[in-house]
PDB file of C-alpha atoms in Angstrom:
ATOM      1  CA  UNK A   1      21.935   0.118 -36.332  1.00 38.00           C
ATOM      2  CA  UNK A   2      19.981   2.758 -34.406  1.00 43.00           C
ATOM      3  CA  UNK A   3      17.079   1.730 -32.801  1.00 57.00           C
ATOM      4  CA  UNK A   4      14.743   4.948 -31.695  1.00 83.00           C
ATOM      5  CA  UNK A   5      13.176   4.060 -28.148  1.00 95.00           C
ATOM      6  CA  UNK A   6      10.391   5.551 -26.411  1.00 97.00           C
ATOM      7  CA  UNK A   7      10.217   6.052 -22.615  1.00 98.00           C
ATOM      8  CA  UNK A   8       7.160   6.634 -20.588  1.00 97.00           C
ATOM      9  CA  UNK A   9       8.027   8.843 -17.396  1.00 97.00           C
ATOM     10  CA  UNK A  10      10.787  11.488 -16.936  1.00 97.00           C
ATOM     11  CA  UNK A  11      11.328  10.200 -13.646  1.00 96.00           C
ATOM     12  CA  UNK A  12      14.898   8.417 -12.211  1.00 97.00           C
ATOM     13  CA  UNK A  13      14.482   5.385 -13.504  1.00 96.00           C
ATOM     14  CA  UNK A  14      13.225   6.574 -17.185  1.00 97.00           C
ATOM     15  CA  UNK A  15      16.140   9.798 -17.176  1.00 98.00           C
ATOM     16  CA  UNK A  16      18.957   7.211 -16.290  1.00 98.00           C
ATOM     17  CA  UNK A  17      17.961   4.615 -18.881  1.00 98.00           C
ATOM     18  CA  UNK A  18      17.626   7.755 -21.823  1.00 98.00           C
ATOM     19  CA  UNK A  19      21.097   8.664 -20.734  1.00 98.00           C
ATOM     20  CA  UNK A  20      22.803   4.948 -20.991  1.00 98.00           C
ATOM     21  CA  UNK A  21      20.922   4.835 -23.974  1.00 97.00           C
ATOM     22  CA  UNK A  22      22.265   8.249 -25.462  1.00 97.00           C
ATOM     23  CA  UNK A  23      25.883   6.978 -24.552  1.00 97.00           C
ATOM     24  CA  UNK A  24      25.933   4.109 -26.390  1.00 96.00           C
ATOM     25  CA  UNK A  25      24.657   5.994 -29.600  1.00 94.00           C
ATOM     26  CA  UNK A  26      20.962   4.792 -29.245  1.00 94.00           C
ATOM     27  CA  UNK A  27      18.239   7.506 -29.727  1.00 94.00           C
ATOM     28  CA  UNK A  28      15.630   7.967 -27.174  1.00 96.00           C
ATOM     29  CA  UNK A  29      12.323  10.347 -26.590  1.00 96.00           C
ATOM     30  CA  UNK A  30      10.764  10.319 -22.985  1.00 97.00           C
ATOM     31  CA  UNK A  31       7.529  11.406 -22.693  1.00 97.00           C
ATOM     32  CA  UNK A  32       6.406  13.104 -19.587  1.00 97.00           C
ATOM     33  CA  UNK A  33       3.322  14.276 -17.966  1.00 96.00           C
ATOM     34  CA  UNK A  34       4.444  17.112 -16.282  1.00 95.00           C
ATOM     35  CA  UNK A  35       4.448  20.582 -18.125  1.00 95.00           C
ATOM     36  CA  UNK A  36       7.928  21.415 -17.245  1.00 94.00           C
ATOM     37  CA  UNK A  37      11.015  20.738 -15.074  1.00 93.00           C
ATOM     38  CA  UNK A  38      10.187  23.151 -12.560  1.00 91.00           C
ATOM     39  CA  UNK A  39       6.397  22.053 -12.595  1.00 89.00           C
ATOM     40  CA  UNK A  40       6.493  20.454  -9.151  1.00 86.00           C
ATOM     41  CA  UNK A  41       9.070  19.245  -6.139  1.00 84.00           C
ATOM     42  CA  UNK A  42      10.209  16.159  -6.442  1.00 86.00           C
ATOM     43  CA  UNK A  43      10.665  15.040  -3.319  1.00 85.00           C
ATOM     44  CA  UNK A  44      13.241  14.350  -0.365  1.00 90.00           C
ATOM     45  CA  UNK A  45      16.530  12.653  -0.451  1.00 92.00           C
ATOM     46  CA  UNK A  46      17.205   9.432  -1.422  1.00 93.00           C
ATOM     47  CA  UNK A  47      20.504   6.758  -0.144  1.00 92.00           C
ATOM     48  CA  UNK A  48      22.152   5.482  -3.119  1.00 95.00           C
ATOM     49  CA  UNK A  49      23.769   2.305  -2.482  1.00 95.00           C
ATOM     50  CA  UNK A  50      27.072   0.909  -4.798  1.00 94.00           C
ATOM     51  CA  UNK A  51      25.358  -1.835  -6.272  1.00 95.00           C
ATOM     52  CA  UNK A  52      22.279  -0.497  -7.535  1.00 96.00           C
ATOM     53  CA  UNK A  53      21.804   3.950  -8.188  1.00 96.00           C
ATOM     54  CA  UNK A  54      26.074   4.381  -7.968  1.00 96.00           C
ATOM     55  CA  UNK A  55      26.422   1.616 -10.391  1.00 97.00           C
ATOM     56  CA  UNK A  56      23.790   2.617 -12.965  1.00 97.00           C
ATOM     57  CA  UNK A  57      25.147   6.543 -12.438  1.00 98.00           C
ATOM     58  CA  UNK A  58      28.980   5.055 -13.310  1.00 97.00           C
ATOM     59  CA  UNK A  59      27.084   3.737 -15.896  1.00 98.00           C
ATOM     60  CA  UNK A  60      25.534   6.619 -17.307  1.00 98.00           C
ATOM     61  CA  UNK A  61      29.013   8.726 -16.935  1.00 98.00           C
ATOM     62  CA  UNK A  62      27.428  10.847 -14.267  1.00 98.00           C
ATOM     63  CA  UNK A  63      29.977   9.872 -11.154  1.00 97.00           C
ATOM     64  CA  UNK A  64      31.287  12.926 -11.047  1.00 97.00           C
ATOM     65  CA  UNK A  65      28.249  15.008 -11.289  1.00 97.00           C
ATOM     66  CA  UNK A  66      26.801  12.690  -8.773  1.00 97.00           C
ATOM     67  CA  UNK A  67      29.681  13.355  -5.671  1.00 96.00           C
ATOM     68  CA  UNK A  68      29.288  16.941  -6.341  1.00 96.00           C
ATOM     69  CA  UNK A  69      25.420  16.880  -5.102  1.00 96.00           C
ATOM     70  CA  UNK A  70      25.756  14.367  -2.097  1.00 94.00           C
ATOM     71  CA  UNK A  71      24.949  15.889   1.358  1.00 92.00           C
ATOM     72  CA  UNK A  72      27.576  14.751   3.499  1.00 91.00           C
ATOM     73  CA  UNK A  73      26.914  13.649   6.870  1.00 89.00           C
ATOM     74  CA  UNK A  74      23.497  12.911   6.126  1.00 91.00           C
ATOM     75  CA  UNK A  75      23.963   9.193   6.463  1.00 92.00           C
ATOM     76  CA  UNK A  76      23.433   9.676  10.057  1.00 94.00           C
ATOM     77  CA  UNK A  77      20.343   8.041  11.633  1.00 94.00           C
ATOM     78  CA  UNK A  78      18.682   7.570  15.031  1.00 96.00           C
ATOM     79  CA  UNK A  79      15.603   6.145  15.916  1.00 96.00           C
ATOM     80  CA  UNK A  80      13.189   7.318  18.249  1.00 94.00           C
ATOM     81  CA  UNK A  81      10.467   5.876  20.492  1.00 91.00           C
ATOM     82  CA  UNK A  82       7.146   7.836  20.906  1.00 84.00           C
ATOM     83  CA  UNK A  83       8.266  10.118  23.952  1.00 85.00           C
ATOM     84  CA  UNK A  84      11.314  10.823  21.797  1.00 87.00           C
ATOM     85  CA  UNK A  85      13.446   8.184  23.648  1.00 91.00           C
ATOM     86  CA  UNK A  86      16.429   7.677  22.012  1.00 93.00           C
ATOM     87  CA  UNK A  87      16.700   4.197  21.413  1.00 94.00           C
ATOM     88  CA  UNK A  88      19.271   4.040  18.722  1.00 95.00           C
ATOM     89  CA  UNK A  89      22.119   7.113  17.372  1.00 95.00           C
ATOM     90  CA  UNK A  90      24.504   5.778  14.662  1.00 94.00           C
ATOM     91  CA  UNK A  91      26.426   8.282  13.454  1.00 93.00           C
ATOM     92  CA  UNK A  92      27.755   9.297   9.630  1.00 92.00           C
ATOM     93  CA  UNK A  93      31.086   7.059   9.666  1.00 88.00           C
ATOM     94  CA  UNK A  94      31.999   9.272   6.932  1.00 86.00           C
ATOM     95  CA  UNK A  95      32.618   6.288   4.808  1.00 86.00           C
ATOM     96  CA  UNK A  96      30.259   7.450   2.102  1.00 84.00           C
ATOM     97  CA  UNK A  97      29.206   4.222   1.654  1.00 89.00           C
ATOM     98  CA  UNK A  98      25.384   5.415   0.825  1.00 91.00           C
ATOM     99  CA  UNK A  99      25.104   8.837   0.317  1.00 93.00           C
ATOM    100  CA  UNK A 100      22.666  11.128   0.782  1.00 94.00           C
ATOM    101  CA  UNK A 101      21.296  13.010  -2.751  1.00 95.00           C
ATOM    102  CA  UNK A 102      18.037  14.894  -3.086  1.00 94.00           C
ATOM    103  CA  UNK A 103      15.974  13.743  -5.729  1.00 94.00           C
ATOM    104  CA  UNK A 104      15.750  16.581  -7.454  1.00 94.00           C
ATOM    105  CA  UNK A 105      19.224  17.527  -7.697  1.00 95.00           C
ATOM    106  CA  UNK A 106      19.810  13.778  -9.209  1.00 97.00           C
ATOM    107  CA  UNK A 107      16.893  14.625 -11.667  1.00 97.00           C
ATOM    108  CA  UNK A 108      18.244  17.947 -12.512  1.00 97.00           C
ATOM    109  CA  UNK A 109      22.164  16.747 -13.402  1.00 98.00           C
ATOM    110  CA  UNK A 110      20.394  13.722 -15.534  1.00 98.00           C
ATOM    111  CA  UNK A 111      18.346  15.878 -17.540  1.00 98.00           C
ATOM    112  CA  UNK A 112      21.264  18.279 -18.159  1.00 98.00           C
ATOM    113  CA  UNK A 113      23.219  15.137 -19.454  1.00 98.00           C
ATOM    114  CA  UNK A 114      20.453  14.713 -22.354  1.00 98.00           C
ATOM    115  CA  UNK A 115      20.691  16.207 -25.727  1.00 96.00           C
ATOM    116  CA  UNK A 116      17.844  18.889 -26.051  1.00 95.00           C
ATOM    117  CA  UNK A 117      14.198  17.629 -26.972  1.00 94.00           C
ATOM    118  CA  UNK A 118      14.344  14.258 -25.359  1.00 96.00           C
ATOM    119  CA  UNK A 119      12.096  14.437 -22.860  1.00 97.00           C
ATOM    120  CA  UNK A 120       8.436  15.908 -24.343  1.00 96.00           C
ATOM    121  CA  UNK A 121       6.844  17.708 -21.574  1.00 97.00           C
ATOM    122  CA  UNK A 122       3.443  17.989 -21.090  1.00 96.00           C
ATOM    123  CA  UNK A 123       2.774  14.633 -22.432  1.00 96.00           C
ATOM    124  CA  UNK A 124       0.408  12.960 -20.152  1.00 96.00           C
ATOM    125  CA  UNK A 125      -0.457   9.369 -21.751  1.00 96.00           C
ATOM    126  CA  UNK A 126      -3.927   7.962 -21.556  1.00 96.00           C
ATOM    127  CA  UNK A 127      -3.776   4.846 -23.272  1.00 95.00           C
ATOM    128  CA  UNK A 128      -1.373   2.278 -24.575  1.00 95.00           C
ATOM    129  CA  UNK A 129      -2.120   0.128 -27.535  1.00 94.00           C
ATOM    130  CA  UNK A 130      -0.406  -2.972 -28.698  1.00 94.00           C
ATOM    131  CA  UNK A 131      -0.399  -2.496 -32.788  1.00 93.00           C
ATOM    132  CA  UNK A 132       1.462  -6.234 -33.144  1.00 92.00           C
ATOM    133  CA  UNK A 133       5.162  -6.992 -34.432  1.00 91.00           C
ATOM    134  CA  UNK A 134       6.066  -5.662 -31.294  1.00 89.00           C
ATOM    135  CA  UNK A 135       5.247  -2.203 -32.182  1.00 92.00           C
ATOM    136  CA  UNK A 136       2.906   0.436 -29.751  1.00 94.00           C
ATOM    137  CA  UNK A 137       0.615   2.987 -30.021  1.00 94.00           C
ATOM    138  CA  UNK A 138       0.454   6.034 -27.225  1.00 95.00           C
ATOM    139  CA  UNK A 139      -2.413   8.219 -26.809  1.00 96.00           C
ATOM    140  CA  UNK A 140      -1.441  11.866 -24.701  1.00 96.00           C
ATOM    141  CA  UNK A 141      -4.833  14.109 -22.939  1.00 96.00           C
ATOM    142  CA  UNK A 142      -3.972  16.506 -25.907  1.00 95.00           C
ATOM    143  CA  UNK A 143      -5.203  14.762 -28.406  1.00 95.00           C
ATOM    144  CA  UNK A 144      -1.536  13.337 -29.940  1.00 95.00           C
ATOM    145  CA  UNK A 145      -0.625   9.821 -30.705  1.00 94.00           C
ATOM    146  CA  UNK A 146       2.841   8.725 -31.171  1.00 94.00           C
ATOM    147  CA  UNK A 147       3.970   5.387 -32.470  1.00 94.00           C
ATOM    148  CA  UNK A 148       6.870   3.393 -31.208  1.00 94.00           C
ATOM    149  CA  UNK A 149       8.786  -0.097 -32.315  1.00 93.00           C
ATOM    150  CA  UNK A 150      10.306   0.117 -28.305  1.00 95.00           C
ATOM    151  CA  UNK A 151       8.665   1.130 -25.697  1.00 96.00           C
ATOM    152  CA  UNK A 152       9.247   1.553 -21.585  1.00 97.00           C
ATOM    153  CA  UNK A 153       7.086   2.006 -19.273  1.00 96.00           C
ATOM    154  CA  UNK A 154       9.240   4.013 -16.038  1.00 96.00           C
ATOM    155  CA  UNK A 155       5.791   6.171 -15.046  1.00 94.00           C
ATOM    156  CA  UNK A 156       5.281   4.461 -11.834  1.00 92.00           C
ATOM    157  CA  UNK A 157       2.207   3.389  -9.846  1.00 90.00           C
ATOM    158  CA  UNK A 158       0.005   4.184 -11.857  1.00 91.00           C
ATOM    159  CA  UNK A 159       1.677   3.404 -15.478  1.00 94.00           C
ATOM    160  CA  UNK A 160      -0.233   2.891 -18.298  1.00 93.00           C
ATOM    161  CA  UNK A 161       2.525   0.752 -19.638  1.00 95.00           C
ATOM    162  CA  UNK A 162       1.938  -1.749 -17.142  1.00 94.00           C
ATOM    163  CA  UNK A 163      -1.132  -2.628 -18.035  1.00 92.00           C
ATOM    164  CA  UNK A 164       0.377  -3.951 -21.257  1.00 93.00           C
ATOM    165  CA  UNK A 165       2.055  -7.238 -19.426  1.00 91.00           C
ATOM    166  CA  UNK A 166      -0.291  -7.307 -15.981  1.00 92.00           C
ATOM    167  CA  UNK A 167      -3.414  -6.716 -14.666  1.00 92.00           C
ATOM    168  CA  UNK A 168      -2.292  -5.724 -10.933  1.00 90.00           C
ATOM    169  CA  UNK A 169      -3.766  -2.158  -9.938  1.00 89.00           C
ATOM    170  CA  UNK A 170      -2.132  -0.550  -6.822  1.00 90.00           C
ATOM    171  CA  UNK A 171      -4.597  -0.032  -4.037  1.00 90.00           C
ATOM    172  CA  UNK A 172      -4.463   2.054  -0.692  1.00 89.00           C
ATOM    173  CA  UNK A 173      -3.019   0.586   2.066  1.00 87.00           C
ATOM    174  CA  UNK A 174      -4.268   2.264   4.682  1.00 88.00           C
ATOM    175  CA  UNK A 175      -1.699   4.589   5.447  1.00 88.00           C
ATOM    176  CA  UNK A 176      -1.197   8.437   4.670  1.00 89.00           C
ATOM    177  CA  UNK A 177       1.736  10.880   4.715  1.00 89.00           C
ATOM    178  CA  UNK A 178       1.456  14.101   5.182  1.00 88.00           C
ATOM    179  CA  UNK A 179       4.664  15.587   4.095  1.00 90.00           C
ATOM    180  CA  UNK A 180       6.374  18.963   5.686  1.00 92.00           C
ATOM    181  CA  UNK A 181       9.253  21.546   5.893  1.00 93.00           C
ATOM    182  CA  UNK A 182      11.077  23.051   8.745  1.00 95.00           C
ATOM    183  CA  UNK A 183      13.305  25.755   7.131  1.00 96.00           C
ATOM    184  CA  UNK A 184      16.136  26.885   9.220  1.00 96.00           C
ATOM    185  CA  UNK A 185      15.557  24.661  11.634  1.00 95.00           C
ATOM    186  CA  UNK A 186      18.237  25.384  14.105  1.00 95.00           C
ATOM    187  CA  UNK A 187      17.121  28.305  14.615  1.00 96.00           C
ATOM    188  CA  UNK A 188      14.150  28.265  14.697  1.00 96.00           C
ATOM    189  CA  UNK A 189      12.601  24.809  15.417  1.00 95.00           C
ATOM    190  CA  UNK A 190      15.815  23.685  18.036  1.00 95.00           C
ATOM    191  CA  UNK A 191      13.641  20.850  20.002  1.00 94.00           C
ATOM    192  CA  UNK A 192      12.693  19.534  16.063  1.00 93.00           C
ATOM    193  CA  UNK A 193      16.375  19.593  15.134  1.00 95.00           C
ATOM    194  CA  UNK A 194      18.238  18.078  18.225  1.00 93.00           C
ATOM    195  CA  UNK A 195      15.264  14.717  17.789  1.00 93.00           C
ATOM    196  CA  UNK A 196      16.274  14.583  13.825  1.00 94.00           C
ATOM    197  CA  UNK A 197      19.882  14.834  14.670  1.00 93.00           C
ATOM    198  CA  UNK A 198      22.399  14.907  11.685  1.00 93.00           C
ATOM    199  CA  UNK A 199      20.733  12.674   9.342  1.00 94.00           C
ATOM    200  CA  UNK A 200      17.389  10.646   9.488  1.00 95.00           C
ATOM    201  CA  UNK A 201      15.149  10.541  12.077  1.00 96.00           C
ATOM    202  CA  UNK A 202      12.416   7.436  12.796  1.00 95.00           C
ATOM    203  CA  UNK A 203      10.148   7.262  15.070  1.00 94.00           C
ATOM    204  CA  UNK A 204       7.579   4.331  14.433  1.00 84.00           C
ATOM    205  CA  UNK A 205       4.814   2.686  15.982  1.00 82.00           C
ATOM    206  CA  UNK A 206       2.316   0.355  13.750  1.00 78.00           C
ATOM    207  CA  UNK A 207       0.573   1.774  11.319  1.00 74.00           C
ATOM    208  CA  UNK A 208       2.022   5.316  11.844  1.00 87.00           C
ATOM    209  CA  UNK A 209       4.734   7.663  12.959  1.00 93.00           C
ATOM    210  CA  UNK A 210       7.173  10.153  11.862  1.00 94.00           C
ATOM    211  CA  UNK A 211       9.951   9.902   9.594  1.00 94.00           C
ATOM    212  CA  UNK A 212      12.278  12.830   8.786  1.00 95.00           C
ATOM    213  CA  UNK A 213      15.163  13.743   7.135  1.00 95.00           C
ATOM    214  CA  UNK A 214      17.824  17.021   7.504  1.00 95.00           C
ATOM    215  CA  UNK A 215      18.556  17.968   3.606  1.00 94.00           C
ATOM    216  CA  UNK A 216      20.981  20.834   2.711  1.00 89.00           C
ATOM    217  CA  UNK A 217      20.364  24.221   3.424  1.00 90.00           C
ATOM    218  CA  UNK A 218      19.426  23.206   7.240  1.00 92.00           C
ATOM    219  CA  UNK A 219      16.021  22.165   6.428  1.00 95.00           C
ATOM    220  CA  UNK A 220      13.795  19.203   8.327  1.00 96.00           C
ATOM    221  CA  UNK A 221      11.476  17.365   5.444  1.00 95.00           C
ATOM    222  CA  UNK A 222       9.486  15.195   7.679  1.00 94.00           C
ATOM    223  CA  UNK A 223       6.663  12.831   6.629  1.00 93.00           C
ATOM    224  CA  UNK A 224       3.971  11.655   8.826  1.00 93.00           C
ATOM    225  CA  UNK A 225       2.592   8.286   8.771  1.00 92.00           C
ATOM    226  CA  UNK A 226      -1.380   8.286   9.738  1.00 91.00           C
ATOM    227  CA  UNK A 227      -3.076   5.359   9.718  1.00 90.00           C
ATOM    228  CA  UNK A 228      -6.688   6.319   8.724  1.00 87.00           C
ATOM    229  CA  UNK A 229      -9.365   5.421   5.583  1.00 88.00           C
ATOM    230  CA  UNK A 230      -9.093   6.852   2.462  1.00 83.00           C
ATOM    231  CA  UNK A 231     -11.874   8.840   3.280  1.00 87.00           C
ATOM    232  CA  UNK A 232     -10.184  10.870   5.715  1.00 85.00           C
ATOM    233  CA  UNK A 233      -7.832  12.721   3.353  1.00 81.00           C
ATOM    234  CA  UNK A 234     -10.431  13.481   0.760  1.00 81.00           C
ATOM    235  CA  UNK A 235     -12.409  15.302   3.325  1.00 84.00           C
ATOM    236  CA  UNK A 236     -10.077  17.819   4.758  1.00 82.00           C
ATOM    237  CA  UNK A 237     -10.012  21.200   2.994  1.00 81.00           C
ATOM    238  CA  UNK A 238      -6.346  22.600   2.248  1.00 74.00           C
ATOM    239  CA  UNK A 239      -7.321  25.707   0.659  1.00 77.00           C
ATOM    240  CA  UNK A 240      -8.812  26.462   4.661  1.00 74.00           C
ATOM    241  CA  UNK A 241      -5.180  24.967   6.646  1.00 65.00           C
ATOM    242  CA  UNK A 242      -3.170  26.867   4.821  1.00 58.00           C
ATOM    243  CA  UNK A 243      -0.177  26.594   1.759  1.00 52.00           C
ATOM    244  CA  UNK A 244       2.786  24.315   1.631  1.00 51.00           C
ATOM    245  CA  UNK A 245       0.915  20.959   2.773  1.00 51.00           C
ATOM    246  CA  UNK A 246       1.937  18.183   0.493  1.00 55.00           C
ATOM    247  CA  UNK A 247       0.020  14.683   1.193  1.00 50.00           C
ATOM    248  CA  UNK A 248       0.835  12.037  -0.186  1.00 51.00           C
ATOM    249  CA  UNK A 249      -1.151   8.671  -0.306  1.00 46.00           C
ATOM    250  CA  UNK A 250       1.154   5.367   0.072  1.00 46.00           C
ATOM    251  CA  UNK A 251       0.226   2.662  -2.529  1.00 40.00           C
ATOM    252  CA  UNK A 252       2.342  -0.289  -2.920  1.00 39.00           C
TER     253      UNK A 252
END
């Protein structure tokens, strides 16, 4: 018997469990806020370890897909203190044992490994209702409702789905990152590329510091780590510092 599911969230989590799904003959329609693939970045790389994103990639038939976006050597990483002291340089051991994928090349081979139409874009969901007999009731900012006998919340921090089974709320935690890119960095931003080395780059102190990464394409995507009140964000102007600022607040 086919059982129709309905995911919340066209994000990793939400993609790979559509494509298990799809595999083993089960129908599935994600629902997703954004307006489109190409709507937004989705951020820097990510270490996939064996027992957790390689196994549930085997399991969604996407190994080979998977090796051909990995950017090797990036398993490298060094830490720093805060007069950019080495303190620590391990090098890529070329074992592969975690590699190195950016998360939007991983979200771009999973959606091309779904039949067309599963994910709904431009479906941002404002409320979740419990209808009983195990069956749901979502409500999207357009005006739509959808009703589901499965449903799964993978929409993050702030799900909606959540709400269904606890009443915990993420709150700030005191610390912001404000995210940036050094394109051809050799070249042109040497002292930045000899501290971030190969791979990843940390350089910590409590509360804040600098974390960065060298992705494909010789680029630096570094985040710093303020510690300041949410206040402080709201209040600077971006339109007035320029483009190509991403900040992002960090909520548990």
């Amino acid at each position: 018997m086919t059982t129709d599911v309905t995911i919340v969230g066209a994000g990793l989590g939400g993609l790979t469990l559509a494509r298990v799904l799809h595999l083993h003959g089960i129908h599935a329609t994600v629902y997703e806020a954004d307006p489109s693939e190409a709507s937004r970045t989705q951020g820097g790389q990510l270490d996939i370890h064996p027992q957790t994103g390689q196994y549930a990639l085997h399991m969604a038939g996407l190994t080979g897909e998977f090796h051909a976006i990995i950017h090797r050597g990036a398993e490298a990483a060094r830490v720093l203190d805060r007069h950019a002291t080495v303190l620590h340089d391990q090098p890529d051991d070329g074992t592969g044992t975690r590699p190195e994928v950016l998360r939007g090349d991983l979200r771009r081979i999973l959606l091309a490994a779904l039949p067309a139409g599963t994910v709904r874009w431009g479906h941002k969901v404002t409320q979740v209702r419990a209808l009983g007999d195990g069956r749901h009731e979502l409500c999207f900012a357009d005006g739509s409702r959808v009703t589901t006998s499965f449903l799964v919340g993978a929409d993050g921090a702030w799900s909606k789905v959540r709400t269904l089974l606890s009443d915990a709320a993420p709150t700030y935690a005191g610390t912001t990152f404000v995210e940036t890119y050094l394109h051809d960095a050799d070249a042109r931003h040497p002292a930045a590329a000899a501290a971030v080395g190969r791979g990843a780059m940390y350089a910590l102190s409590p509360g804040q510091g600098i974390i960065a990464h060298r992705e494909a394409g010789n680029v630096l995507h570094t985040y710093v780590a303020l510690n300041r009140p949410a206040e402080w964000i709201a209040d600077i102007d971006f339109a007035a510092v320029g483009t190509g600022t991403h900040v992002v607040d960090h909520r548990p």
